[in-house]
Every structure is written in structure tokens, then in C-alpha cells.
Short mmCIF file of C-alpha atoms in Angstrom, two decimals:
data_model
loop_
_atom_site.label_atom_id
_atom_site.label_comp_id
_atom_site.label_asym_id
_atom_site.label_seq_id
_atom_site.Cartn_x
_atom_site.Cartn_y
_atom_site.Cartn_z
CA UNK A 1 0.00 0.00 0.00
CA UNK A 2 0.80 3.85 0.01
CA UNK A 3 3.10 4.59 2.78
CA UNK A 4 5.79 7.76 3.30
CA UNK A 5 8.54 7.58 5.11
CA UNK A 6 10.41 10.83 7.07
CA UNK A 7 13.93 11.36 8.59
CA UNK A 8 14.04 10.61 11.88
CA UNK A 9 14.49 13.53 14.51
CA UNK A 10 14.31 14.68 16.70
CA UNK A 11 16.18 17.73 14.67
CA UNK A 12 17.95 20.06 16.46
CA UNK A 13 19.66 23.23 14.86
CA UNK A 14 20.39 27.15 15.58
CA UNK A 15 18.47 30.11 14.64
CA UNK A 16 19.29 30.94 10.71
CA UNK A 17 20.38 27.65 10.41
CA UNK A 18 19.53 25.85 7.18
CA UNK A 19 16.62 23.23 6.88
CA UNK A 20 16.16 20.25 5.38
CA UNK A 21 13.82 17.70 6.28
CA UNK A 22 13.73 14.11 4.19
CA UNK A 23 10.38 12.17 2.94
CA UNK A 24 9.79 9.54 0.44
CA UNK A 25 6.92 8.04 -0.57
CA UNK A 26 5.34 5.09 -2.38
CA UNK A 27 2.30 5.01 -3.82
CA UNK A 28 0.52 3.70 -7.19
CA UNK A 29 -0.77 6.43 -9.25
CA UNK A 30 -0.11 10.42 -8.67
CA UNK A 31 -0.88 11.07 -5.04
CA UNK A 32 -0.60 14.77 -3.67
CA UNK A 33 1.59 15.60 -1.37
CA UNK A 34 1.30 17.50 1.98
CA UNK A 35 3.72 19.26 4.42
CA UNK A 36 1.90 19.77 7.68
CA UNK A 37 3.06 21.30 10.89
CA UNK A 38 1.91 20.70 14.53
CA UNK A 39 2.64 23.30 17.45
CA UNK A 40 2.31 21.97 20.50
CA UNK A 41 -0.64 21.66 21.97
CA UNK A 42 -2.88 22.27 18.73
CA UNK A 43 -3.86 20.34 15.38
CA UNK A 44 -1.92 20.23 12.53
CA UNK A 45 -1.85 22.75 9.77
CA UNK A 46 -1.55 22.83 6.13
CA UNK A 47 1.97 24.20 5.27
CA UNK A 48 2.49 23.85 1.62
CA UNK A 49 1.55 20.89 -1.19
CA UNK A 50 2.20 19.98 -4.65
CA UNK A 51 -0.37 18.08 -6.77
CA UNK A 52 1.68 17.01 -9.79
CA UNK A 53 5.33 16.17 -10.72
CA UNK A 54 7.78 19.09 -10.42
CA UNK A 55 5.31 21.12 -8.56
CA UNK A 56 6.97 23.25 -6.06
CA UNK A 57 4.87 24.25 -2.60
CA UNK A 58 5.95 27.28 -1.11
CA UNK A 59 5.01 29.10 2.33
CA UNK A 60 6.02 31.22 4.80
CA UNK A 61 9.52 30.76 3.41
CA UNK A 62 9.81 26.91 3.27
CA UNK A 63 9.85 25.08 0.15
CA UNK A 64 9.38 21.60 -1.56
CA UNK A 65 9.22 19.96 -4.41
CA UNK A 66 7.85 17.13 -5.83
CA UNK A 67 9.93 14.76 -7.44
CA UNK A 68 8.84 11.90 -9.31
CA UNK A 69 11.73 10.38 -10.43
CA UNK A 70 13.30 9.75 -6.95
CA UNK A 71 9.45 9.64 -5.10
CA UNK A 72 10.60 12.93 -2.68
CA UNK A 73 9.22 15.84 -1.15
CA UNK A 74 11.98 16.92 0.86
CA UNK A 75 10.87 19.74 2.95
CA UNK A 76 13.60 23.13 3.07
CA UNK A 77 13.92 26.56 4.82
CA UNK A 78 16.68 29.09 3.98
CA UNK A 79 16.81 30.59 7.41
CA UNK A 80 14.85 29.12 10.27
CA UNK A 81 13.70 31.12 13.22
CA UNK A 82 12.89 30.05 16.90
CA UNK A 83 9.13 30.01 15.83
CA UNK A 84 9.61 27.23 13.52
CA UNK A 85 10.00 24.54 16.46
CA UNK A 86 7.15 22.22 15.70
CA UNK A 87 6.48 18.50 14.29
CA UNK A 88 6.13 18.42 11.07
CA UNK A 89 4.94 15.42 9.05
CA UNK A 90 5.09 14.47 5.31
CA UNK A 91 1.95 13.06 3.63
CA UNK A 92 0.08 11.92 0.79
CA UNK A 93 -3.58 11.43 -0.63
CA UNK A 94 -4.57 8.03 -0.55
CA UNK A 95 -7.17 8.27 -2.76
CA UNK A 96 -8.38 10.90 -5.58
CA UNK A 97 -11.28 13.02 -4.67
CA UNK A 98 -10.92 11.49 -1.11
CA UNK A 99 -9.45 12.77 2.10
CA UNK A 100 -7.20 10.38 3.10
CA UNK A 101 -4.35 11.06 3.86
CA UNK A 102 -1.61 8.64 4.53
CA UNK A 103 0.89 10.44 7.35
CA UNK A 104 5.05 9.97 7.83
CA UNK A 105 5.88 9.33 11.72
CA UNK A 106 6.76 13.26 11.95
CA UNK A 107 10.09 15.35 12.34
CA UNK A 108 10.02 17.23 15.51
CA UNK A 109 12.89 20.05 15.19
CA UNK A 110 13.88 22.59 17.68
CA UNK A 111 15.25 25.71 17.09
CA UNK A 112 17.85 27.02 19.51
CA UNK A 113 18.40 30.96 19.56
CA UNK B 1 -14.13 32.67 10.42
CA UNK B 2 -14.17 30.33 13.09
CA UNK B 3 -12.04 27.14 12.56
CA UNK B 4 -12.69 23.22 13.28
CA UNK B 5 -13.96 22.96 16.82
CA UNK B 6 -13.22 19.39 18.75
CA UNK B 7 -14.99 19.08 21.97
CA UNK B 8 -14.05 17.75 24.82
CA UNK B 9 -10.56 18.54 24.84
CA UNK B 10 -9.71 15.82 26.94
CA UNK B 11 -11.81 12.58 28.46
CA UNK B 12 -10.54 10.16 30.83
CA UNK B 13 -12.32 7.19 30.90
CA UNK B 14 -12.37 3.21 32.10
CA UNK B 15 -11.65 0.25 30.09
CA UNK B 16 -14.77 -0.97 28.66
CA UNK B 17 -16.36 1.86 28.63
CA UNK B 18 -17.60 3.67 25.51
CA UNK B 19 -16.77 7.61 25.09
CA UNK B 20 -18.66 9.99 21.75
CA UNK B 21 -16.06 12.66 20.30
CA UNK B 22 -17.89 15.90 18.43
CA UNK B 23 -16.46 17.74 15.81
CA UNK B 24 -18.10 20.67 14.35
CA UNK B 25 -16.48 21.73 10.83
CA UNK B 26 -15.62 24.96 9.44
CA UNK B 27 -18.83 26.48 7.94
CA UNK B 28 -19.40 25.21 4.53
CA UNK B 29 -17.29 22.42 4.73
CA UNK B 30 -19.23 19.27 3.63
CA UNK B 31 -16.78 16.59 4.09
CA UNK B 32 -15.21 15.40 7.85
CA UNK B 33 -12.51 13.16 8.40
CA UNK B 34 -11.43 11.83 11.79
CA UNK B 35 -7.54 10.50 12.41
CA UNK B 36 -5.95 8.81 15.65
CA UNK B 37 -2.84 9.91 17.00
CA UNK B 38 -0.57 7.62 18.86
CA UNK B 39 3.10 7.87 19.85
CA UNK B 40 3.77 4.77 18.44
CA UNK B 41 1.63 4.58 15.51
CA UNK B 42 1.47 8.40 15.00
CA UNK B 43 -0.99 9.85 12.52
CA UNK B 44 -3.87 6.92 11.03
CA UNK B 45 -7.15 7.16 9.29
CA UNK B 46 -10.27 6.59 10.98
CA UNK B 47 -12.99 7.66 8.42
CA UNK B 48 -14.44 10.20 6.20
CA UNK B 49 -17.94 11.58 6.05
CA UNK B 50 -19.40 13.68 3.38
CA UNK B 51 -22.88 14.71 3.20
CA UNK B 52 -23.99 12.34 6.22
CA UNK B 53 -22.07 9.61 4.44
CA UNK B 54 -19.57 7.51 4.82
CA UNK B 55 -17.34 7.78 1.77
CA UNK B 56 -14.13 6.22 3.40
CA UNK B 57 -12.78 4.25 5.98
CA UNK B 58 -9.43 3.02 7.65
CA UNK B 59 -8.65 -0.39 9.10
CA UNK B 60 -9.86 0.17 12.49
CA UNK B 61 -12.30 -2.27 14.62
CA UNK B 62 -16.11 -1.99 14.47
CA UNK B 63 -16.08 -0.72 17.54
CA UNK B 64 -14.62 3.14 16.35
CA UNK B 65 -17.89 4.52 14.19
CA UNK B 66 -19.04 7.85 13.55
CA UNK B 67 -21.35 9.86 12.01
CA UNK B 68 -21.95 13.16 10.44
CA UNK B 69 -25.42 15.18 11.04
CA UNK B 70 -27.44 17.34 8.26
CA UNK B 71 -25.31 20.27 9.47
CA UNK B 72 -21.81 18.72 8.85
CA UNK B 73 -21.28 18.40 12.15
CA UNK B 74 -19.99 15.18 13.07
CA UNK B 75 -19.52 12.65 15.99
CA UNK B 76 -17.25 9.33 17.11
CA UNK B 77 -17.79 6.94 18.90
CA UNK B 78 -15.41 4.10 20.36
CA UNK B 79 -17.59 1.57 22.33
CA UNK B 80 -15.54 -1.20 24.69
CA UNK B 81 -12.67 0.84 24.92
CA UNK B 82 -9.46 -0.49 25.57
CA UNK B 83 -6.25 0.88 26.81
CA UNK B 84 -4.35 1.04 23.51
CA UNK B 85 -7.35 3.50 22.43
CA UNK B 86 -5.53 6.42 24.51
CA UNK B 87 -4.79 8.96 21.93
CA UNK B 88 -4.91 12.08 20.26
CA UNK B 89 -8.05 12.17 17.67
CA UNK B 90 -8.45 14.78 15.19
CA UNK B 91 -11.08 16.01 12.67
CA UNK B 92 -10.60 17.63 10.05
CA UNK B 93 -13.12 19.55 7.83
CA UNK B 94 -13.00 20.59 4.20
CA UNK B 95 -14.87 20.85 1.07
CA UNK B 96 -14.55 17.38 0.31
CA UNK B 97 -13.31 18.03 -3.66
CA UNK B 98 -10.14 16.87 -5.23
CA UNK B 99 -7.37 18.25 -3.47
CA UNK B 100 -9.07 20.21 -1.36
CA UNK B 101 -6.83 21.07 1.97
CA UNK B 102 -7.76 19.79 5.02
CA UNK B 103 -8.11 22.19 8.30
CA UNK B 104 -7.88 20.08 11.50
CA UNK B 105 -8.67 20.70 14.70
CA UNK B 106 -6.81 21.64 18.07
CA UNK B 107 -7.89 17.31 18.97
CA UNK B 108 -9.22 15.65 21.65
CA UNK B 109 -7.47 13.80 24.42
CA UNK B 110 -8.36 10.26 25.28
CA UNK B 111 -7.14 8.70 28.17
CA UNK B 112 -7.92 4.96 29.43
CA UNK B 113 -7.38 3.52 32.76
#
């Protein structure tokens, strides 16, 4: 079946540090695919997506792009701040039209000033 | 524009016991989707509802069900609960066409003694 699979944190780096978080995914067909972030203590939200090959998703200065040939969606950030400490998980539509949404295990990353 | 609202925030409740979870969906959002949230399996697909039916389901037990009301506004329900049901469930509303980004809410804490 579908599945996605994220680096391991947790991550750790500094304030204007640069940012990249891994994911993979399998899947038959032409998912989407999601970034989410989770702050703690609240739901997740809707960071960026792509919905076809060599889309790039963009938003509040992180990046990704979806490639088909190696099945990635690496996740990427120039210059992270403090505020940018959060889980965030990779993910994928299972199904067209549907809203299911098949979920990595999560990157939690802290961001030391 | 008020967002997804989950209610109760958090439930404590005894093994074999059965606990209902509301979730009332941003307004004119049709379709609601409910996940679990576990440390060990982290994010996973309950079900989907869209226009008071159910258009997609995960692999959980009979016992996790739901529903979804005339308004959009949707319930779970986990009867006989067990202790591996402690978790972190989340709805998430959205228009319920292709692609169309889910916004979750804040979750509700389930905790089984």
C-alpha cells in the first residue's frame, strides 16, 4: 500500500540555520503531497503541497518539491527562526477526490536561539 | 471565520467503557474526516464523512464509528474501549473536492485507565 517515510528527529539546529527535512513516498498512481506542521498543543496545519510532478509548494519561506523520479518531497527553509519549532509530518492522498491522507511518523525540530 | 472545533478537549475514561467525540467543521465544509494519534503509531485514518455519508474508511475495529449530522457536524464513537485506544483524535473539515486542503482541529485527548 501507500506509505511515506520521514527522517528521523528529533532535529535540532540554531536560529538561521539551514533546513532540510527528508520524505519519500510510495504510492501507485499520482498522489498529492502534503507538508503539515503541529505546534504543541494544537492540530496540525496545512503548510504547503504539490499536486503534480515538479510542482513546487511554497510558504512562509519553506519550500518543496515534488519529485517523481526519486518519489521525494523533501521539505527546506533558507533561514529558520525560533518560531519554527514544531512536528512536522510528510503526507500523501490516498485516494483521488478522497481525504485520506496517509501520514510519515513526523520530524520534531527545535530551534535554539 | 471560526475554525474546526473538537470538543471535549480531553476525556478520561475506564476500560470498557464507551466515550462519543464531536467535531463541528468549518462552515461550509461538507466533508469530515477523523484521524488517531498515537506515539507509536502516530498519525492513522479513521474515516471520512461527506454529506452524512460515509465515503471512506481506515482499518480500524467496528467498535470506532461515527457519524456526520445534516449540518456537517460530526460525531465518534469508540464503544468497549481499551487501553491502547488512549490517543490524540483529530477532525478535520473541508470541502470534500479533489485536493481540497484539510483544516484540523486543536484534537481531543483520550485517556484509558
Amino acid at each position: 500500500g501507500n506509505s511515506v517515510t520521514q527522517m528521523e528527529g528529533p532535529v535540532t539546529l540554531s536560529e538561521e540555520a539551514f533546513l532540510t527535512i527528508n520524505c519519500t513516498y510510495t504510492a501507485t498512481g499520482y498522489p498529492s503531497l502534503f507538508w503539515y506542521v503541529q505546534y504543541p498543543g494544537e492540530g496540525l496545519q496545512l503548510l504547503l503541497k504539490a499536486t503534480k510532478a515538479d510542482d513546487k509548494g511554497s510558504n512562509k519561506g519553506f519550500e518543496a518539491t515534488y519529485r517523481k523520479e526519486t518519489t521525494s518531497f523533501h521539505l527546506e527553509k533558507g533561514s529558520v527562526q525560533v518560531s519554527d519549532s514544531a512536528v512536522y509530518f510528510c503526507a500523501l492522498s490516498d485516494i483521488q477526490g478522497a481525504q485520506k491522507l496517509v501520514f510519515g511518523q513526523g520530524t520534531r525540530l527545535t530551534i535554539n536561539p | 471565520k471560526a475554525g474546526v472545533t473538537q470538543t471535549p478537549r480531553y476525556l478520561i475514561k475506564t476500560r470498557g467503557q464507551q466515550v462519543t467525540l464531536s467535531c463541528s467543521p468549518i462552515s461550509g465544509h461538507r466533508s469530515v474526516s477523523w484521524y488517531q494519534q498515537t506515539p507509536g503509531q502516530g498519525l492513522q485514518f479513521l474515516f471520512e464523512y461527506f454529506s452524512e455519508t460515509q465515503r471512506n474508511k481506515g482499518n480500524f475495529p467496528g467498535r470506532f464509528s461515527g457519524r456526520q449530522f445534516s449540518n456537517s457536524r460530526s460525531e465518534m464513537n469508540v464503544s468497549t474501549l481499551e487501553l491502547g485506544d488512549s490517543a490524540l483524535y483529530l477532525c478535520a473539515s473541508s470541502f470534500g473536492r479533489d485536493n481540497s486542503p484539510l483544516h484540523f482541529g486543536n484534537g481531543t485527548r483520550l485517556t484509558v485507565t
